[in-house]
Amino acid sequence: GSQLMPSCWDGVPEMIAVSRADADVVTRTESHTPFVPRPWNAVIQAFGLGAGADQNGEALVTFAIPFDSLHSTRATDGTRTYDVAARIVGYDHNTGQTFAVDTLRRIPAPRTAVWPQGHLSGWFEFSLDPGDWQIAVRMRQPGDSIGAYSVLPHVQIDAAAALMLSDIVTGAANGAAWPAPDGVTFPVAVLGAWPAGGTADVYYEVRGLRA
């Protein structure tokens, strides 16, 4: 009769658990940031929306970059654009799952002179599975070095069907026009700041209520 070959499978789950625990320690405590020779002084925010129970979890990542940190590119038709590339990497503290998104935003330059203290703003949206996500964002212009880097430690998507509240997205007058999931455009406060005496709009989602 044949003999069963010895198997190392019994030790594999233990090794995976140790690796995940090490990765979790690193992602929670690592303070290293990549070298940024010309920091853009950008403002980057992240919000967790949707719910795992409905399989519609998503992240909204907003950015605002001072115009004077950027250079524009002239297209063949004579128009100018601001091209900003981003690499977004996520890590789920609970499962060790990761994802990476590489994208390019090509934003038309204003036809008039930009305000010296003005900002180029926008957002990224992408689906998220349930979890407690750490999201790192690196931004640069093509052909240039990193201009902005940010680690957003906890973007949470709840898988429970119980009553829950999403992250609160803050808004301001003349904010970036974001088409929210409810079908209404919301003015996101990409700078996370308001003038003295101003008002703040809020957008959030409530889950787990009966219709």
Tab-separated table of N, CA and C in Angstrom, residues 10-138:
chain	number	residue	atom	x	y	z
A	10	ASP	N	-0.685	21.766	8.597
A	10	ASP	CA	-1.095	22.115	9.956
A	10	ASP	C	-0.387	23.368	10.456
A	11	GLY	N	0.816	23.622	9.958
A	11	GLY	CA	1.545	24.800	10.409
A	11	GLY	C	1.267	26.051	9.610
A	12	VAL	N	0.610	25.892	8.432
A	12	VAL	CA	0.377	27.046	7.564
A	12	VAL	C	-0.549	28.082	8.200
A	13	PRO	N	-1.722	27.689	8.728
A	13	PRO	CA	-2.596	28.703	9.337
A	13	PRO	C	-1.908	29.480	10.449
A	14	GLU	N	-1.076	28.779	11.236
A	14	GLU	CA	-0.366	29.470	12.308
A	14	GLU	C	0.603	30.498	11.745
A	15	MET	N	1.312	30.146	10.675
A	15	MET	CA	2.249	31.086	10.054
A	15	MET	C	1.511	32.288	9.474
A	16	ILE	N	0.339	32.031	8.847
A	16	ILE	CA	-0.460	33.129	8.286
A	16	ILE	C	-0.913	34.070	9.391
A	17	ALA	N	-1.347	33.493	10.529
A	17	ALA	CA	-1.807	34.324	11.644
A	17	ALA	C	-0.681	35.200	12.178
A	18	VAL	N	0.521	34.637	12.276
A	18	VAL	CA	1.667	35.416	12.758
A	18	VAL	C	1.982	36.546	11.774
A	19	SER	N	1.957	36.242	10.459
A	19	SER	CA	2.247	37.265	9.451
A	19	SER	C	1.220	38.391	9.499
A	20	ARG	N	-0.064	38.030	9.655
A	20	ARG	CA	-1.100	39.054	9.734
A	20	ARG	C	-0.931	39.908	10.981
A	21	ALA	N	-0.576	39.283	12.094
A	21	ALA	CA	-0.375	40.043	13.331
A	21	ALA	C	0.791	41.009	13.171
A	22	ASP	N	1.876	40.555	12.532
A	22	ASP	CA	3.021	41.442	12.303
A	22	ASP	C	2.637	42.600	11.393
A	23	ALA	N	1.888	42.293	10.309
A	23	ALA	CA	1.472	43.346	9.386
A	23	ALA	C	0.581	44.361	10.086
A	24	ASP	N	-0.272	43.877	10.989
A	24	ASP	CA	-1.175	44.784	11.693
A	24	ASP	C	-0.393	45.718	12.611
A	25	VAL	N	0.613	45.173	13.299
A	25	VAL	CA	1.440	46.020	14.167
A	25	VAL	C	2.125	47.100	13.343
A	26	VAL	N	2.680	46.703	12.186
A	26	VAL	CA	3.389	47.664	11.347
A	26	VAL	C	2.460	48.764	10.859
A	27	THR	N	1.282	48.385	10.349
A	27	THR	CA	0.382	49.395	9.784
A	27	THR	C	-0.204	50.297	10.845
A	28	ARG	N	-0.300	49.821	12.082
A	28	ARG	CA	-0.836	50.669	13.145
A	28	ARG	C	0.218	51.604	13.735
A	29	THR	N	1.484	51.231	13.679
A	29	THR	CA	2.501	51.994	14.392
A	29	THR	C	3.540	52.640	13.483
A	30	GLU	N	3.633	52.225	12.219
A	30	GLU	CA	4.661	52.768	11.332
A	30	GLU	C	4.436	54.262	11.102
A	31	SER	N	5.479	55.055	11.310
A	31	SER	CA	5.352	56.507	11.143
A	31	SER	C	6.156	57.018	9.947
A	32	HIS	N	6.782	56.119	9.191
A	32	HIS	CA	7.605	56.556	8.077
A	32	HIS	C	6.737	57.131	6.960
A	33	THR	N	7.181	58.207	6.391
A	33	THR	CA	6.544	58.768	5.203
A	33	THR	C	7.599	58.890	4.115
A	34	PRO	N	7.218	58.730	2.860
A	34	PRO	CA	8.198	58.845	1.784
A	34	PRO	C	8.745	60.265	1.689
A	35	PHE	N	9.906	60.393	1.103
A	35	PHE	CA	10.531	61.705	0.942
A	35	PHE	C	9.720	62.528	-0.052
A	36	VAL	N	9.331	63.706	0.356
A	36	VAL	CA	8.566	64.625	-0.492
A	36	VAL	C	9.404	65.893	-0.654
A	37	PRO	N	10.113	66.041	-1.779
A	37	PRO	CA	11.024	67.185	-1.931
A	37	PRO	C	10.317	68.531	-1.991
A	38	ARG	N	9.130	68.572	-2.592
A	38	ARG	CA	8.374	69.827	-2.696
A	38	ARG	C	6.941	69.580	-2.238
A	39	PRO	N	6.702	69.591	-0.924
A	39	PRO	CA	5.355	69.286	-0.421
A	39	PRO	C	4.313	70.257	-0.973
A	40	TRP	N	3.168	69.712	-1.341
A	40	TRP	CA	2.102	70.542	-1.889
A	40	TRP	C	1.255	71.218	-0.814
A	41	ASN	N	1.404	70.803	0.435
A	41	ASN	CA	0.533	71.313	1.503
A	41	ASN	C	-0.932	71.026	1.180
A	42	ALA	N	-1.163	69.822	0.656
A	42	ALA	CA	-2.516	69.425	0.266
A	42	ALA	C	-3.319	68.977	1.480
A	43	VAL	N	-4.631	69.086	1.374
A	43	VAL	CA	-5.549	68.577	2.395
A	43	VAL	C	-6.232	67.339	1.817
A	44	ILE	N	-6.080	66.202	2.481
A	44	ILE	CA	-6.661	64.938	2.020
A	44	ILE	C	-7.530	64.378	3.141
A	45	GLN	N	-8.773	64.029	2.802
A	45	GLN	CA	-9.714	63.488	3.779
A	45	GLN	C	-10.325	62.192	3.228
A	46	ALA	N	-10.828	61.350	4.131
A	46	ALA	CA	-11.486	60.111	3.702
A	46	ALA	C	-12.727	59.865	4.550
A	47	PHE	N	-13.772	59.321	3.909
A	47	PHE	CA	-15.037	59.040	4.577
A	47	PHE	C	-15.522	57.656	4.160
A	48	GLY	N	-16.035	56.900	5.130
A	48	GLY	CA	-16.631	55.603	4.846
A	48	GLY	C	-18.140	55.739	4.723
A	49	LEU	N	-18.695	55.268	3.598
A	49	LEU	CA	-20.129	55.379	3.334
A	49	LEU	C	-20.685	54.004	2.998
A	50	GLY	N	-22.008	53.922	2.903
A	50	GLY	CA	-22.625	52.641	2.569
A	50	GLY	C	-22.531	51.658	3.725
A	51	ALA	N	-22.854	50.413	3.440
A	51	ALA	CA	-22.870	49.384	4.479
A	51	ALA	C	-22.512	48.036	3.886
A	52	GLY	N	-21.811	47.233	4.671
A	52	GLY	CA	-21.466	45.902	4.218
A	52	GLY	C	-22.677	45.004	4.075
A	53	ALA	N	-23.681	45.205	4.940
A	53	ALA	CA	-24.875	44.365	4.884
A	53	ALA	C	-25.597	44.520	3.551
A	54	ASP	N	-25.534	45.709	2.955
A	54	ASP	CA	-26.179	45.963	1.665
A	54	ASP	C	-25.207	45.825	0.494
A	55	GLN	N	-23.957	45.479	0.807
A	55	GLN	CA	-22.917	45.318	-0.218
A	55	GLN	C	-22.749	46.589	-1.059
A	56	ASN	N	-22.879	47.742	-0.403
A	56	ASN	CA	-22.682	49.006	-1.122
A	56	ASN	C	-21.677	49.905	-0.403
A	57	GLY	N	-20.772	49.292	0.347
A	57	GLY	CA	-19.754	50.073	1.042
A	57	GLY	C	-18.833	50.777	0.059
A	58	GLU	N	-18.425	51.983	0.404
A	58	GLU	CA	-17.515	52.721	-0.454
A	58	GLU	C	-16.732	53.732	0.369
A	59	ALA	N	-15.607	54.165	-0.197
A	59	ALA	CA	-14.816	55.233	0.401
A	59	ALA	C	-14.891	56.456	-0.490
A	60	LEU	N	-14.978	57.607	0.130
A	60	LEU	CA	-14.875	58.892	-0.551
A	60	LEU	C	-13.604	59.554	-0.054
A	61	VAL	N	-12.651	59.786	-0.948
A	61	VAL	CA	-11.389	60.443	-0.606
A	61	VAL	C	-11.354	61.780	-1.336
A	62	THR	N	-11.252	62.869	-0.591
A	62	THR	CA	-11.240	64.205	-1.189
A	62	THR	C	-9.844	64.813	-1.093
A	63	PHE	N	-9.561	65.744	-2.002
A	63	PHE	CA	-8.259	66.415	-1.968
A	63	PHE	C	-8.418	67.874	-2.367
A	64	ALA	N	-7.521	68.694	-1.841
A	64	ALA	CA	-7.429	70.107	-2.207
A	64	ALA	C	-5.949	70.457	-2.245
A	65	ILE	N	-5.466	70.919	-3.409
A	65	ILE	CA	-4.048	71.184	-3.632
A	65	ILE	C	-3.888	72.648	-4.036
A	66	PRO	N	-3.011	73.394	-3.381
A	66	PRO	CA	-2.797	74.797	-3.778
A	66	PRO	C	-2.354	74.886	-5.245
A	67	PHE	N	-2.955	75.797	-5.982
A	67	PHE	CA	-2.594	75.962	-7.389
A	67	PHE	C	-1.108	76.257	-7.564
A	68	ASP	N	-0.532	77.023	-6.630
A	68	ASP	CA	0.862	77.422	-6.813
A	68	ASP	C	1.835	76.264	-6.600
A	69	SER	N	1.331	75.075	-6.220
A	69	SER	CA	2.185	73.896	-6.103
A	69	SER	C	2.213	73.087	-7.394
A	70	LEU	N	1.360	73.433	-8.352
A	70	LEU	CA	1.154	72.600	-9.537
A	70	LEU	C	1.579	73.320	-10.812
A	71	HIS	N	1.822	72.522	-11.854
A	71	HIS	CA	2.028	73.082	-13.183
A	71	HIS	C	0.970	72.510	-14.116
A	72	SER	N	0.558	73.300	-15.080
A	72	SER	CA	-0.457	72.850	-16.025
A	72	SER	C	0.204	72.335	-17.298
A	73	THR	N	-0.560	71.562	-18.068
A	73	THR	CA	-0.085	70.968	-19.319
A	73	THR	C	-0.948	71.459	-20.458
A	74	ARG	N	-0.333	71.833	-21.589
A	74	ARG	CA	-1.083	72.318	-22.734
A	74	ARG	C	-1.419	71.149	-23.661
A	75	ALA	N	-2.705	71.004	-23.996
A	75	ALA	CA	-3.155	69.970	-24.917
A	75	ALA	C	-2.981	70.430	-26.359
A	76	THR	N	-3.180	69.516	-27.297
A	76	THR	CA	-3.002	69.847	-28.715
A	76	THR	C	-3.994	70.893	-29.195
A	77	ASP	N	-5.156	70.988	-28.546
A	77	ASP	CA	-6.141	71.981	-28.958
A	77	ASP	C	-5.924	73.333	-28.284
A	78	GLY	N	-4.839	73.458	-27.525
A	78	GLY	CA	-4.520	74.733	-26.899
A	78	GLY	C	-5.035	74.896	-25.488
A	79	THR	N	-5.935	74.032	-25.053
A	79	THR	CA	-6.437	74.129	-23.683
A	79	THR	C	-5.385	73.609	-22.713
A	80	ARG	N	-5.520	74.015	-21.471
A	80	ARG	CA	-4.575	73.582	-20.445
A	80	ARG	C	-5.292	72.763	-19.377
A	81	THR	N	-4.591	71.773	-18.861
A	81	THR	CA	-5.151	70.932	-17.809
A	81	THR	C	-4.127	70.758	-16.695
A	82	TYR	N	-4.648	70.460	-15.498
A	82	TYR	CA	-3.811	70.034	-14.384
A	82	TYR	C	-3.934	68.512	-14.286
A	83	ASP	N	-2.837	67.808	-14.528
A	83	ASP	CA	-2.838	66.354	-14.469
A	83	ASP	C	-2.253	65.914	-13.127
A	84	VAL	N	-3.041	65.177	-12.355
A	84	VAL	CA	-2.612	64.717	-11.036
A	84	VAL	C	-2.826	63.215	-10.960
A	85	ALA	N	-1.739	62.481	-10.711
A	85	ALA	CA	-1.808	61.033	-10.582
A	85	ALA	C	-1.865	60.660	-9.107
A	86	ALA	N	-2.597	59.604	-8.797
A	86	ALA	CA	-2.722	59.161	-7.409
A	86	ALA	C	-2.593	57.643	-7.337
A	87	ARG	N	-1.939	57.183	-6.292
A	87	ARG	CA	-1.910	55.761	-5.954
A	87	ARG	C	-2.520	55.633	-4.565
A	88	ILE	N	-3.576	54.831	-4.475
A	88	ILE	CA	-4.315	54.656	-3.229
A	88	ILE	C	-4.200	53.191	-2.821
A	89	VAL	N	-3.706	52.950	-1.611
A	89	VAL	CA	-3.489	51.589	-1.121
A	89	VAL	C	-4.266	51.409	0.182
A	90	GLY	N	-5.030	50.323	0.272
A	90	GLY	CA	-5.812	50.053	1.465
A	90	GLY	C	-5.402	48.761	2.136
A	91	TYR	N	-5.548	48.721	3.459
A	91	TYR	CA	-5.238	47.529	4.257
A	91	TYR	C	-6.324	47.378	5.309
A	92	ASP	N	-6.950	46.201	5.360
A	92	ASP	CA	-7.986	45.928	6.349
A	92	ASP	C	-7.331	45.379	7.612
A	93	HIS	N	-7.457	46.111	8.720
A	93	HIS	CA	-6.840	45.684	9.982
A	93	HIS	C	-7.367	44.329	10.454
A	94	ASN	N	-8.595	43.990	10.083
A	94	ASN	CA	-9.210	42.769	10.603
A	94	ASN	C	-8.792	41.515	9.847
A	95	THR	N	-8.686	41.596	8.540
A	95	THR	CA	-8.460	40.395	7.726
A	95	THR	C	-7.113	40.370	7.025
A	96	GLY	N	-6.447	41.505	6.944
A	96	GLY	CA	-5.201	41.561	6.190
A	96	GLY	C	-5.406	41.769	4.703
A	97	GLN	N	-6.655	41.902	4.253
A	97	GLN	CA	-6.936	42.127	2.834
A	97	GLN	C	-6.367	43.475	2.405
A	98	THR	N	-5.861	43.540	1.180
A	98	THR	CA	-5.306	44.783	0.652
A	98	THR	C	-5.896	45.086	-0.715
A	99	PHE	N	-5.779	46.331	-1.143
A	99	PHE	CA	-6.132	46.716	-2.507
A	99	PHE	C	-5.258	47.894	-2.910
A	100	ALA	N	-5.149	48.122	-4.182
A	100	ALA	CA	-4.401	49.270	-4.700
A	100	ALA	C	-5.147	49.836	-5.900
A	101	VAL	N	-5.231	51.152	-5.976
A	101	VAL	CA	-5.882	51.857	-7.075
A	101	VAL	C	-4.895	52.875	-7.636
A	102	ASP	N	-4.672	52.835	-8.936
A	102	ASP	CA	-3.863	53.843	-9.617
A	102	ASP	C	-4.772	54.603	-10.571
A	103	THR	N	-4.780	55.914	-10.455
A	103	THR	CA	-5.689	56.698	-11.269
A	103	THR	C	-5.060	58.047	-11.606
A	104	LEU	N	-5.596	58.675	-12.629
A	104	LEU	CA	-5.118	59.988	-13.077
A	104	LEU	C	-6.304	60.919	-13.205
A	105	ARG	N	-6.210	62.092	-12.592
A	105	ARG	CA	-7.228	63.116	-12.746
A	105	ARG	C	-6.688	64.187	-13.693
A	106	ARG	N	-7.434	64.461	-14.759
A	106	ARG	CA	-7.072	65.510	-15.720
A	106	ARG	C	-8.136	66.592	-15.609
A	107	ILE	N	-7.811	67.662	-14.894
A	107	ILE	CA	-8.783	68.690	-14.537
A	107	ILE	C	-8.523	69.942	-15.376
A	108	PRO	N	-9.517	70.415	-16.127
A	108	PRO	CA	-9.312	71.611	-16.953
A	108	PRO	C	-8.888	72.810	-16.112
A	109	ALA	N	-7.902	73.550	-16.600
A	109	ALA	CA	-7.451	74.753	-15.902
A	109	ALA	C	-8.485	75.860	-16.087
A	110	PRO	N	-8.688	76.700	-15.082
A	110	PRO	CA	-9.614	77.825	-15.238
A	110	PRO	C	-9.190	78.720	-16.392
A	111	ARG	N	-10.162	79.287	-17.090
A	111	ARG	CA	-9.864	80.165	-18.226
A	111	ARG	C	-9.328	81.513	-17.767
A	112	THR	N	-9.643	81.899	-16.545
A	112	THR	CA	-9.129	83.155	-16.000
A	112	THR	C	-7.974	82.853	-15.049
A	113	ALA	N	-7.249	83.866	-14.672
A	113	ALA	CA	-6.129	83.696	-13.751
A	113	ALA	C	-6.622	83.122	-12.428
A	114	VAL	N	-5.879	82.167	-11.882
A	114	VAL	CA	-6.303	81.524	-10.637
A	114	VAL	C	-5.960	82.423	-9.454
A	115	TRP	N	-6.798	82.334	-8.438
A	115	TRP	CA	-6.574	83.067	-7.201
A	115	TRP	C	-5.320	82.521	-6.536
A	116	PRO	N	-4.367	83.377	-6.112
A	116	PRO	CA	-3.100	82.883	-5.570
A	116	PRO	C	-3.279	81.878	-4.429
A	117	GLN	N	-4.290	82.074	-3.595
A	117	GLN	CA	-4.522	81.154	-2.485
A	117	GLN	C	-5.556	80.074	-2.846
A	118	GLY	N	-5.873	79.945	-4.133
A	118	GLY	CA	-6.877	78.980	-4.552
A	118	GLY	C	-6.354	77.553	-4.531
A	119	HIS	N	-7.288	76.599	-4.627
A	119	HIS	CA	-6.946	75.184	-4.568
A	119	HIS	C	-7.592	74.432	-5.731
A	120	LEU	N	-6.877	73.446	-6.217
A	120	LEU	CA	-7.432	72.467	-7.148
A	120	LEU	C	-8.025	71.354	-6.306
A	121	SER	N	-9.283	71.069	-6.498
A	121	SER	CA	-9.937	70.100	-5.618
A	121	SER	C	-10.663	69.031	-6.422
A	122	GLY	N	-10.930	67.928	-5.769
A	122	GLY	CA	-11.650	66.826	-6.395
A	122	GLY	C	-11.785	65.681	-5.421
A	123	TRP	N	-12.153	64.525	-5.940
A	123	TRP	CA	-12.357	63.364	-5.060
A	123	TRP	C	-12.159	62.078	-5.848
A	124	PHE	N	-11.988	60.990	-5.089
A	124	PHE	CA	-11.971	59.631	-5.617
A	124	PHE	C	-13.038	58.849	-4.862
A	125	GLU	N	-13.714	57.959	-5.568
A	125	GLU	CA	-14.679	57.053	-4.947
A	125	GLU	C	-14.363	55.630	-5.393
A	126	PHE	N	-14.431	54.686	-4.472
A	126	PHE	CA	-14.216	53.295	-4.842
A	126	PHE	C	-14.912	52.397	-3.830
A	127	SER	N	-15.299	51.199	-4.276
A	127	SER	CA	-16.013	50.243	-3.428
A	127	SER	C	-15.096	49.698	-2.337
A	128	LEU	N	-15.691	49.400	-1.184
A	128	LEU	CA	-14.965	48.786	-0.082
A	128	LEU	C	-15.782	47.634	0.490
A	129	ASP	N	-15.119	46.524	0.761
A	129	ASP	CA	-15.743	45.439	1.506
A	129	ASP	C	-15.842	45.849	2.974
A	130	PRO	N	-16.677	45.162	3.750
A	130	PRO	CA	-16.735	45.466	5.182
A	130	PRO	C	-15.360	45.322	5.827
A	131	GLY	N	-15.031	46.219	6.735
A	131	GLY	CA	-13.750	46.142	7.421
A	131	GLY	C	-13.356	47.470	8.037
A	132	ASP	N	-12.218	47.440	8.709
A	132	ASP	CA	-11.618	48.624	9.312
A	132	ASP	C	-10.367	48.928	8.496
A	133	TRP	N	-10.484	49.853	7.548
A	133	TRP	CA	-9.470	50.056	6.538
A	133	TRP	C	-8.506	51.186	6.892
A	134	GLN	N	-7.234	50.930	6.656
A	134	GLN	CA	-6.240	52.005	6.618
A	134	GLN	C	-5.983	52.319	5.158
A	135	ILE	N	-6.074	53.600	4.796
A	135	ILE	CA	-5.922	54.005	3.400
A	135	ILE	C	-4.781	55.008	3.292
A	136	ALA	N	-3.818	54.690	2.444
A	136	ALA	CA	-2.681	55.585	2.189
A	136	ALA	C	-2.830	56.170	0.793
A	137	VAL	N	-2.568	57.466	0.662
A	137	VAL	CA	-2.729	58.175	-0.609
A	137	VAL	C	-1.421	58.882	-0.949
A	138	ARG	N	-0.891	58.586	-2.147
A	138	ARG	CA	0.254	59.319	-2.672
A	138	ARG	C	-0.199	60.032	-3.940
